Amino acid sequence: MATTVVHVKLTEGPTMGSLSDSSVLAGMYVIGYKTRFIYYDQDGTKSDWVMDEYRVNKNLLPLSIEMENLVLCKIYRSR
């Protein structure tokens, strides 16, 4: 399965603010963490765009696996 990577460099445009981390649970176990980012227009108005960033709880991984910089992001428009 091919993967397409798109790099976007913003020189002008929206800014984003993050909310606090929340735990992702499987039963009673914390398997990861989620951080929500809210995008704001240049004039400071909150936009409809949101990004949720998910990270694996690295304490659950074998020491041989480096996943500190690996995240999964979901970008969507909330209404």
mmCIF file of C-alpha atoms in Angstrom:
data_model
loop_
_atom_site.group_PDB
_atom_site.id
_atom_site.type_symbol
_atom_site.label_atom_id
_atom_site.label_comp_id
_atom_site.label_asym_id
_atom_site.label_seq_id
_atom_site.Cartn_x
_atom_site.Cartn_y
_atom_site.Cartn_z
ATOM 1 C CA MET A 1 0.000 0.000 0.000
ATOM 2 C CA ALA A 2 1.510 3.341 -1.056
ATOM 3 C CA THR A 3 1.659 6.268 1.329
ATOM 4 C CA THR A 4 1.508 9.868 0.193
ATOM 5 C CA VAL A 5 3.194 12.504 2.336
ATOM 6 C CA VAL A 6 2.348 16.158 1.829
ATOM 7 C CA HIS A 7 4.458 18.867 3.474
ATOM 8 C CA VAL A 8 2.820 22.261 3.870
ATOM 9 C CA LYS A 9 4.770 25.327 4.943
ATOM 10 C CA LEU A 10 2.649 28.156 6.317
ATOM 11 C CA THR A 11 4.166 31.614 6.114
ATOM 12 C CA GLU A 12 0.885 33.366 6.807
ATOM 13 C CA GLY A 13 -2.452 32.132 7.973
ATOM 14 C CA PRO A 14 -4.152 30.615 10.953
ATOM 15 C CA THR A 15 -2.622 29.950 14.327
ATOM 16 C CA MET A 16 -3.601 27.213 16.709
ATOM 17 C CA GLY A 17 -3.941 26.770 20.426
ATOM 18 C CA SER A 18 -3.836 23.465 22.240
ATOM 19 C CA LEU A 19 -5.975 22.190 25.063
ATOM 20 C CA SER A 20 -4.709 19.895 27.802
ATOM 21 C CA ASP A 21 -3.907 16.241 27.143
ATOM 22 C CA SER A 22 -6.542 13.619 27.809
ATOM 23 C CA SER A 23 -5.976 9.903 28.310
ATOM 24 C CA VAL A 24 -7.090 7.295 25.779
ATOM 25 C CA LEU A 25 -8.304 4.233 27.674
ATOM 26 C CA ALA A 26 -8.790 0.559 26.857
ATOM 27 C CA GLY A 27 -10.709 -0.660 29.860
ATOM 28 C CA MET A 28 -8.702 0.529 32.860
ATOM 29 C CA TYR A 29 -5.418 0.946 30.948
ATOM 30 C CA VAL A 30 -4.059 4.195 29.510
ATOM 31 C CA ILE A 31 -2.948 3.167 26.019
ATOM 32 C CA GLY A 32 -2.273 6.669 24.739
ATOM 33 C CA TYR A 33 -2.948 10.376 24.922
ATOM 34 C CA LYS A 34 -4.929 12.882 22.880
ATOM 35 C CA THR A 35 -4.245 16.602 22.484
ATOM 36 C CA ARG A 36 -6.828 18.806 20.782
ATOM 37 C CA PHE A 37 -5.679 21.815 18.748
ATOM 38 C CA ILE A 38 -8.116 24.594 17.870
ATOM 39 C CA TYR A 39 -7.337 26.764 14.852
ATOM 40 C CA TYR A 40 -7.835 30.531 14.873
ATOM 41 C CA ASP A 41 -8.040 32.887 11.891
ATOM 42 C CA GLN A 42 -5.484 35.685 11.488
ATOM 43 C CA ASP A 43 -7.823 38.125 13.239
ATOM 44 C CA GLY A 44 -8.016 35.840 16.302
ATOM 45 C CA THR A 45 -11.485 34.457 15.544
ATOM 46 C CA LYS A 46 -11.938 30.776 16.365
ATOM 47 C CA SER A 47 -12.357 28.775 13.153
ATOM 48 C CA ASP A 48 -14.340 25.573 12.599
ATOM 49 C CA TRP A 49 -11.141 23.540 12.119
ATOM 50 C CA VAL A 50 -9.862 21.180 14.802
ATOM 51 C CA MET A 51 -6.962 18.729 14.943
ATOM 52 C CA ASP A 52 -6.802 15.829 17.396
ATOM 53 C CA GLU A 53 -3.285 14.449 17.891
ATOM 54 C CA TYR A 54 -2.960 10.904 19.274
ATOM 55 C CA ARG A 55 0.211 9.469 20.843
ATOM 56 C CA VAL A 56 0.947 5.959 22.122
ATOM 57 C CA ASN A 57 1.722 5.501 25.827
ATOM 58 C CA LYS A 58 5.417 4.732 25.431
ATOM 59 C CA ASN A 59 5.477 2.868 28.768
ATOM 60 C CA LEU A 60 3.528 0.054 27.065
ATOM 61 C CA LEU A 61 6.067 -0.464 24.270
ATOM 62 C CA PRO A 62 9.174 -2.643 24.298
ATOM 63 C CA LEU A 63 12.363 -0.624 24.783
ATOM 64 C CA SER A 64 13.492 -1.504 21.258
ATOM 65 C CA ILE A 65 10.616 0.415 19.649
ATOM 66 C CA GLU A 66 11.135 4.156 19.160
ATOM 67 C CA MET A 67 7.719 5.811 18.865
ATOM 68 C CA GLU A 68 8.351 9.043 20.753
ATOM 69 C CA ASN A 69 7.940 11.170 17.629
ATOM 70 C CA LEU A 70 5.154 9.156 15.996
ATOM 71 C CA VAL A 71 1.655 10.644 16.158
ATOM 72 C CA LEU A 72 -1.656 10.134 14.394
ATOM 73 C CA CYS A 73 -3.630 13.282 13.578
ATOM 74 C CA LYS A 74 -7.299 13.671 12.753
ATOM 75 C CA ILE A 75 -8.168 17.013 11.141
ATOM 76 C CA TYR A 76 -11.822 17.891 10.765
ATOM 77 C CA ARG A 77 -14.294 20.719 10.590
ATOM 78 C CA SER A 78 -16.599 20.969 13.600
ATOM 79 C CA ARG A 79 -19.947 22.641 13.191
#
